[in-house]
Amino acid sequence: MRPIDWIVFAAFLAYVVWDGVRRRGSAKDLEGYFAGSRRIPWWAAGLSIMATQASAITILGTTGQGHEHGMDFVQTYFGLPFAMVLLCIFLVPLYRSRAILTPYEYLEERFGPVTRTLASVIFLASRCLALGVVIYAPAVALSAMIGLETWQSVVVIGALATLYTVVGGVAAVIWTDVKQMTVILLGLGLILFVLLRDLLPTFAGGRLLELAGAAGKLNALEVEPEHAALWPRTWTEAAAGRGTPSFWEEKYNLWSGLFGGLFLHLSYFGCDHSQAQRLLTGKDARQSRLSLLMSAVAKVPMQVLVLLIGVLMWLFYAVHGQPMLYKTAHVERAASAALAPQVAELERRFAAAVDERRTQMQRLAAVPGRPAADPAALRDYQASVRAVAALRREARTLVGGAVDANGRPKDDPDTNDIFCRFILDRMPPVVLGLIVAAIFAAAMSSIDSVLNALSSATVIDVYRRWLRPRCSEAHALRVGRLLTLAWGALATLMATLFAGGGSVVEQINEFGSYFYGSLLGIFALALLVPRAGGRAGTIGLLCGMVAVLVVRCTWKVEFLWFNVIGCLAVLASGWLVSRWAPRRG
Amino acid sequence: MPTPAPTEPTEPPPLGSWPRVYVLVGALAAAVMAALWWFTERFHVPLGPP
């Protein structure tokens, strides 16, 4: 980064911290600290909802997904608008008719204190671990850009977000999120502009999309499942290559996005306190509904934009030549004496493959009409695309150092490093600083929300409920601040444990899916089965998590379906228990 | 045990009623998906077998 980039970057960070800290005046009691004194306007809460979800992962992981796998990931969000509408109808009135500070307080009213505490603890455990990943992702970017160790970057990001959240509470979280979301959108807009300015003189807009589409990158909506078999394979069968791949193994298609995504987002926005907290900060149910509907309208188009940026980055590299390795650790290992001869040979083959792909791209671009009009040119182009991808995979396997269960070298994906490499190499001064600031903004906007929510759930559902029920407001507020600090420190520590490969965005969604279905199921049980009481709630919640665990360990099923399985298992087991142990009174 | 929140007069929903707003949001989501379906049909060519 150049000095001017550093100035832009540092100025933005300083502004965010100052803006968060100056909100301390509104955090004088528990309702101020954890619910913004219920005076947050809907548009600010709506932007905060989007900023919390659009973490650094959205920028790093999703653009990387677009570059590597095309646009199919957007289908995960197809259930989101419908989830938001259902939440507006069922959960918002439930929350806003009570003076609650966490959604789990409602569960006590309905099922008793054990179910409430269990749900809250599930939230605390799952979010703390996921928060580690949220801090880790931008730390990788920072490390690659300014030469810090990953753990040092983790500490910087974790410490800054913790600082203003401890002081300013949820008001600081929401108002800094507003600024952070603005910078994120500005950063994405600038990257799109730079990419289009470079690519459009080479190929017209339609031809550009046809070239990306012919490389299999514009798979935004897949109605026909690739596999028709409905019975899932076991892991043993899959590992041995036996049995037919099933519908449930497909990661992204219209159906997993609509149904799995619907359950995931119902749970994330309605039952995960880090998001549901926003519904408690407006002055009434109208404000809460509008903040949810803002996301319902904007989220899918925003994801399309981010994935499209990833696809355009792929086109950019296809036109201008691309590095074989994106990850800094890979590049460093490739330079070692032991690997140098093999890497040099791979580099030579890779350069030839990239040249061939460019030649085939130009040949296909010259075909009149659509690419399919010349099947031979299309076939050769696709073969060249596959060849480059295969060589990159071979190189990552060689230098990545990752091994499978049998001790054989395996691919060490660099999905999250592609974006960093691109902006470092290609962005002009000032813009680079702004985009690095946007990555940080995205990271902090997710971390701050979760920290405040973790602290809130610990104080309200555990400390004040079980340990010190008669403590004063001032005492509970002090404990809340201390717990924000403690959760910040713990999450920062967790982040250092996630320094693995893979796509971070998938890790987060997958991890959440182990718990989210059950969390949603317990709220659904409360609403749909009036007979269900405390026993039904507690047993149902446990059965939901066990069901997901059993399915996860036995069958090859993609993570989005865990949300459906967990929810239905809670409902079914809760309903059964309610038959012999109905709710009293 | 949570206490009921104090009731306050609220502004009317946009478009006059919430069901209308929900229908509009659902229609917008369906329109975006339809646009993406067209986009995929128009531009996407799956990578064939090697």
mmCIF file of C-alpha atoms in Angstrom, chain A residues 288-490:
data_model
loop_
_atom_site.group_PDB
_atom_site.id
_atom_site.type_symbol
_atom_site.label_atom_id
_atom_site.label_comp_id
_atom_site.label_asym_id
_atom_site.label_seq_id
_atom_site.Cartn_x
_atom_site.Cartn_y
_atom_site.Cartn_z
ATOM 1 C CA SER A 288 -38.846 -3.494 13.231
ATOM 2 C CA ARG A 289 -40.803 -4.700 10.183
ATOM 3 C CA LEU A 290 -39.415 -2.003 7.899
ATOM 4 C CA SER A 291 -35.831 -2.765 8.945
ATOM 5 C CA LEU A 292 -36.339 -6.449 8.035
ATOM 6 C CA LEU A 293 -38.053 -5.678 4.731
ATOM 7 C CA MET A 294 -35.186 -3.401 3.714
ATOM 8 C CA SER A 295 -32.909 -6.455 3.753
ATOM 9 C CA ALA A 296 -35.573 -8.567 2.041
ATOM 10 C CA VAL A 297 -35.507 -6.235 -0.956
ATOM 11 C CA ALA A 298 -31.788 -5.411 -1.120
ATOM 12 C CA LYS A 299 -29.945 -8.597 -0.145
ATOM 13 C CA VAL A 300 -30.320 -10.758 -3.269
ATOM 14 C CA PRO A 301 -29.383 -7.932 -5.699
ATOM 15 C CA MET A 302 -26.384 -7.114 -3.511
ATOM 16 C CA GLN A 303 -25.207 -10.730 -3.551
ATOM 17 C CA VAL A 304 -25.613 -10.804 -7.338
ATOM 18 C CA LEU A 305 -23.415 -7.716 -7.548
ATOM 19 C CA VAL A 306 -20.707 -9.191 -5.312
ATOM 20 C CA LEU A 307 -20.649 -12.516 -7.185
ATOM 21 C CA LEU A 308 -20.630 -10.694 -10.513
ATOM 22 C CA ILE A 309 -17.545 -8.799 -9.346
ATOM 23 C CA GLY A 310 -15.904 -12.205 -8.713
ATOM 24 C CA VAL A 311 -16.844 -13.379 -12.213
ATOM 25 C CA LEU A 312 -15.506 -10.135 -13.723
ATOM 26 C CA MET A 313 -12.253 -10.665 -11.808
ATOM 27 C CA TRP A 314 -11.999 -14.096 -13.436
ATOM 28 C CA LEU A 315 -12.535 -12.486 -16.863
ATOM 29 C CA PHE A 316 -9.956 -9.853 -16.050
ATOM 30 C CA TYR A 317 -7.366 -12.520 -15.277
ATOM 31 C CA ALA A 318 -8.376 -14.526 -18.343
ATOM 32 C CA VAL A 319 -7.710 -11.461 -20.516
ATOM 33 C CA HIS A 320 -4.562 -10.179 -18.799
ATOM 34 C CA GLY A 321 -3.006 -13.392 -17.477
ATOM 35 C CA GLN A 322 -3.305 -14.649 -13.938
ATOM 36 C CA PRO A 323 -1.084 -15.765 -11.082
ATOM 37 C CA MET A 324 -0.939 -19.510 -10.499
ATOM 38 C CA LEU A 325 -1.033 -19.037 -6.712
ATOM 39 C CA TYR A 326 -2.935 -16.345 -4.812
ATOM 40 C CA LYS A 327 -2.255 -17.237 -1.208
ATOM 41 C CA THR A 328 0.818 -15.570 0.288
ATOM 42 C CA ALA A 329 1.708 -18.741 2.221
ATOM 43 C CA HIS A 330 1.556 -20.755 -1.015
ATOM 44 C CA VAL A 331 3.803 -18.299 -2.831
ATOM 45 C CA GLU A 332 6.339 -18.395 0.000
ATOM 46 C CA ARG A 333 6.330 -22.213 0.093
ATOM 47 C CA ALA A 334 6.642 -22.384 -3.689
ATOM 48 C CA ALA A 335 9.885 -20.405 -3.442
ATOM 49 C CA SER A 336 11.473 -22.960 -1.098
ATOM 50 C CA ALA A 337 14.422 -24.914 -2.503
ATOM 51 C CA ALA A 338 12.697 -28.279 -2.025
ATOM 52 C CA LEU A 339 9.737 -27.389 -4.228
ATOM 53 C CA ALA A 340 11.354 -24.949 -6.644
ATOM 54 C CA PRO A 341 12.030 -27.417 -9.534
ATOM 55 C CA GLN A 342 8.472 -28.845 -9.480
ATOM 56 C CA VAL A 343 6.951 -25.379 -9.150
ATOM 57 C CA ALA A 344 9.050 -24.069 -12.056
ATOM 58 C CA GLU A 345 7.791 -26.921 -14.261
ATOM 59 C CA LEU A 346 4.204 -26.217 -13.173
ATOM 60 C CA GLU A 347 4.678 -22.486 -13.826
ATOM 61 C CA ARG A 348 5.811 -23.261 -17.369
ATOM 62 C CA ARG A 349 2.788 -25.464 -18.067
ATOM 63 C CA PHE A 350 0.480 -22.962 -16.382
ATOM 64 C CA ALA A 351 1.756 -20.046 -18.504
ATOM 65 C CA ALA A 352 1.170 -22.102 -21.653
ATOM 66 C CA ALA A 353 -2.346 -23.048 -20.465
ATOM 67 C CA VAL A 354 -3.218 -19.423 -19.704
ATOM 68 C CA ASP A 355 -1.993 -18.371 -23.172
ATOM 69 C CA GLU A 356 -4.059 -21.131 -24.738
ATOM 70 C CA ARG A 357 -7.149 -20.004 -22.801
ATOM 71 C CA ARG A 358 -6.653 -16.423 -23.997
ATOM 72 C CA THR A 359 -6.314 -17.621 -27.600
ATOM 73 C CA GLN A 360 -9.451 -19.749 -27.330
ATOM 74 C CA MET A 361 -11.302 -16.872 -25.687
ATOM 75 C CA GLN A 362 -10.457 -14.576 -28.599
ATOM 76 C CA ARG A 363 -11.483 -17.288 -31.037
ATOM 77 C CA LEU A 364 -14.849 -17.753 -29.299
ATOM 78 C CA ALA A 365 -15.361 -13.983 -29.055
ATOM 79 C CA ALA A 366 -15.008 -13.777 -32.845
ATOM 80 C CA VAL A 367 -17.824 -16.309 -33.413
ATOM 81 C CA PRO A 368 -20.861 -14.513 -34.862
ATOM 82 C CA GLY A 369 -23.931 -14.996 -32.655
ATOM 83 C CA ARG A 370 -23.900 -17.003 -29.457
ATOM 84 C CA PRO A 371 -20.925 -19.210 -28.407
ATOM 85 C CA ALA A 372 -22.921 -22.394 -29.091
ATOM 86 C CA ALA A 373 -23.024 -21.394 -32.788
ATOM 87 C CA ASP A 374 -19.496 -22.812 -33.120
ATOM 88 C CA PRO A 375 -19.427 -26.057 -31.072
ATOM 89 C CA ALA A 376 -15.750 -26.710 -31.833
ATOM 90 C CA ALA A 377 -14.659 -23.269 -30.595
ATOM 91 C CA LEU A 378 -16.855 -23.652 -27.505
ATOM 92 C CA ARG A 379 -15.446 -27.124 -26.747
ATOM 93 C CA ASP A 380 -11.826 -25.933 -27.100
ATOM 94 C CA TYR A 381 -12.504 -22.866 -24.941
ATOM 95 C CA GLN A 382 -14.074 -24.967 -22.189
ATOM 96 C CA ALA A 383 -11.180 -27.435 -22.373
ATOM 97 C CA SER A 384 -8.707 -24.558 -21.931
ATOM 98 C CA VAL A 385 -10.708 -23.232 -18.942
ATOM 99 C CA ARG A 386 -10.642 -26.677 -17.323
ATOM 100 C CA ALA A 387 -6.905 -27.051 -18.012
ATOM 101 C CA VAL A 388 -6.048 -23.791 -16.209
ATOM 102 C CA ALA A 389 -8.278 -24.741 -13.253
ATOM 103 C CA ALA A 390 -6.695 -28.213 -13.070
ATOM 104 C CA LEU A 391 -3.161 -26.784 -13.056
ATOM 105 C CA ARG A 392 -4.074 -24.322 -10.317
ATOM 106 C CA ARG A 393 -5.482 -27.211 -8.283
ATOM 107 C CA GLU A 394 -2.294 -29.219 -8.861
ATOM 108 C CA ALA A 395 -0.159 -26.278 -7.753
ATOM 109 C CA ARG A 396 -2.249 -25.688 -4.603
ATOM 110 C CA THR A 397 -2.012 -29.372 -3.747
ATOM 111 C CA LEU A 398 1.757 -29.315 -4.229
ATOM 112 C CA VAL A 399 2.510 -26.238 -2.134
ATOM 113 C CA GLY A 400 -0.502 -26.154 0.195
ATOM 114 C CA GLY A 401 0.741 -28.789 2.618
ATOM 115 C CA ALA A 402 -2.814 -30.038 3.320
ATOM 116 C CA VAL A 403 -3.369 -33.803 3.618
ATOM 117 C CA ASP A 404 -6.519 -35.951 3.619
ATOM 118 C CA ALA A 405 -7.506 -38.650 6.134
ATOM 119 C CA ASN A 406 -5.168 -41.129 4.438
ATOM 120 C CA GLY A 407 -2.186 -38.810 4.610
ATOM 121 C CA ARG A 408 -2.232 -37.993 0.892
ATOM 122 C CA PRO A 409 -1.722 -34.374 -0.249
ATOM 123 C CA LYS A 410 -5.011 -32.615 -0.979
ATOM 124 C CA ASP A 411 -6.125 -29.330 -2.452
ATOM 125 C CA ASP A 412 -5.669 -26.303 -0.189
ATOM 126 C CA PRO A 413 -8.194 -23.800 -1.628
ATOM 127 C CA ASP A 414 -7.321 -20.113 -1.901
ATOM 128 C CA THR A 415 -10.860 -18.804 -2.517
ATOM 129 C CA ASN A 416 -10.508 -16.087 0.111
ATOM 130 C CA ASP A 417 -7.193 -14.754 -1.203
ATOM 131 C CA ILE A 418 -8.171 -14.002 -4.795
ATOM 132 C CA PHE A 419 -9.798 -10.672 -4.009
ATOM 133 C CA CYS A 420 -6.816 -9.450 -1.964
ATOM 134 C CA ARG A 421 -4.382 -10.312 -4.742
ATOM 135 C CA PHE A 422 -6.561 -8.525 -7.265
ATOM 136 C CA ILE A 423 -6.909 -5.252 -5.406
ATOM 137 C CA LEU A 424 -3.239 -5.162 -4.401
ATOM 138 C CA ASP A 425 -2.130 -5.633 -7.992
ATOM 139 C CA ARG A 426 -4.729 -3.595 -9.828
ATOM 140 C CA MET A 427 -6.302 -0.834 -7.734
ATOM 141 C CA PRO A 428 -5.144 2.778 -8.137
ATOM 142 C CA PRO A 429 -3.965 4.868 -5.148
ATOM 143 C CA VAL A 430 -6.645 6.055 -2.694
ATOM 144 C CA VAL A 431 -9.062 3.457 -4.084
ATOM 145 C CA LEU A 432 -6.866 0.702 -2.644
ATOM 146 C CA GLY A 433 -6.885 2.381 0.780
ATOM 147 C CA LEU A 434 -10.654 2.791 0.605
ATOM 148 C CA ILE A 435 -11.219 -0.843 -0.326
ATOM 149 C CA VAL A 436 -8.958 -2.093 2.448
ATOM 150 C CA ALA A 437 -10.981 0.164 4.745
ATOM 151 C CA ALA A 438 -14.143 -1.441 3.342
ATOM 152 C CA ILE A 439 -12.830 -4.911 4.226
ATOM 153 C CA PHE A 440 -12.148 -3.721 7.739
ATOM 154 C CA ALA A 441 -15.508 -2.003 7.902
ATOM 155 C CA ALA A 442 -17.169 -5.227 6.881
ATOM 156 C CA ALA A 443 -15.276 -7.191 9.519
ATOM 157 C CA MET A 444 -15.944 -4.795 12.355
ATOM 158 C CA SER A 445 -19.624 -4.366 11.465
ATOM 159 C CA SER A 446 -20.155 -8.085 12.007
ATOM 160 C CA ILE A 447 -17.955 -8.426 15.058
ATOM 161 C CA ASP A 448 -19.447 -5.507 17.005
ATOM 162 C CA SER A 449 -23.028 -6.762 16.593
ATOM 163 C CA VAL A 450 -22.184 -10.249 17.784
ATOM 164 C CA LEU A 451 -20.145 -8.969 20.742
ATOM 165 C CA ASN A 452 -23.005 -6.838 22.029
ATOM 166 C CA ALA A 453 -25.468 -9.689 21.479
ATOM 167 C CA LEU A 454 -23.233 -12.216 23.276
ATOM 168 C CA SER A 455 -22.869 -9.869 26.207
ATOM 169 C CA SER A 456 -26.601 -9.146 26.265
ATOM 170 C CA ALA A 457 -27.571 -12.847 26.247
ATOM 171 C CA THR A 458 -25.032 -13.631 28.991
ATOM 172 C CA VAL A 459 -26.209 -10.814 31.270
ATOM 173 C CA ILE A 460 -29.960 -11.119 30.662
ATOM 174 C CA ASP A 461 -30.377 -14.898 30.221
ATOM 175 C CA VAL A 462 -27.674 -16.228 32.504
ATOM 176 C CA TYR A 463 -26.214 -13.690 34.964
ATOM 177 C CA ARG A 464 -29.353 -11.784 35.933
ATOM 178 C CA ARG A 465 -31.590 -14.837 35.538
ATOM 179 C CA TRP A 466 -29.583 -17.361 37.570
ATOM 180 C CA LEU A 467 -26.613 -15.794 39.356
ATOM 181 C CA ARG A 468 -27.674 -12.314 40.583
ATOM 182 C CA PRO A 469 -31.442 -11.902 40.042
ATOM 183 C CA ARG A 470 -31.654 -8.903 42.371
ATOM 184 C CA CYS A 471 -28.649 -6.960 41.086
ATOM 185 C CA SER A 472 -29.107 -3.281 40.271
ATOM 186 C CA GLU A 473 -29.246 -1.833 36.753
ATOM 187 C CA ALA A 474 -25.894 -0.138 37.260
ATOM 188 C CA HIS A 475 -24.285 -3.387 38.383
ATOM 189 C CA ALA A 476 -25.771 -5.343 35.444
ATOM 190 C CA LEU A 477 -24.541 -2.639 33.047
ATOM 191 C CA ARG A 478 -21.012 -2.866 34.460
ATOM 192 C CA VAL A 479 -21.114 -6.627 34.068
ATOM 193 C CA GLY A 480 -22.411 -6.170 30.502
ATOM 194 C CA ARG A 481 -19.433 -3.989 29.587
ATOM 195 C CA LEU A 482 -16.990 -6.412 31.215
ATOM 196 C CA LEU A 483 -18.580 -9.344 29.379
ATOM 197 C CA THR A 484 -18.365 -7.505 26.047
ATOM 198 C CA LEU A 485 -14.653 -7.153 26.737
ATOM 199 C CA ALA A 486 -14.350 -10.820 27.743
ATOM 200 C CA TRP A 487 -16.259 -12.094 24.685
ATOM 201 C CA GLY A 488 -14.110 -9.865 22.467
ATOM 202 C CA ALA A 489 -10.962 -11.386 23.933
ATOM 203 C CA LEU A 490 -12.291 -14.950 23.651
#
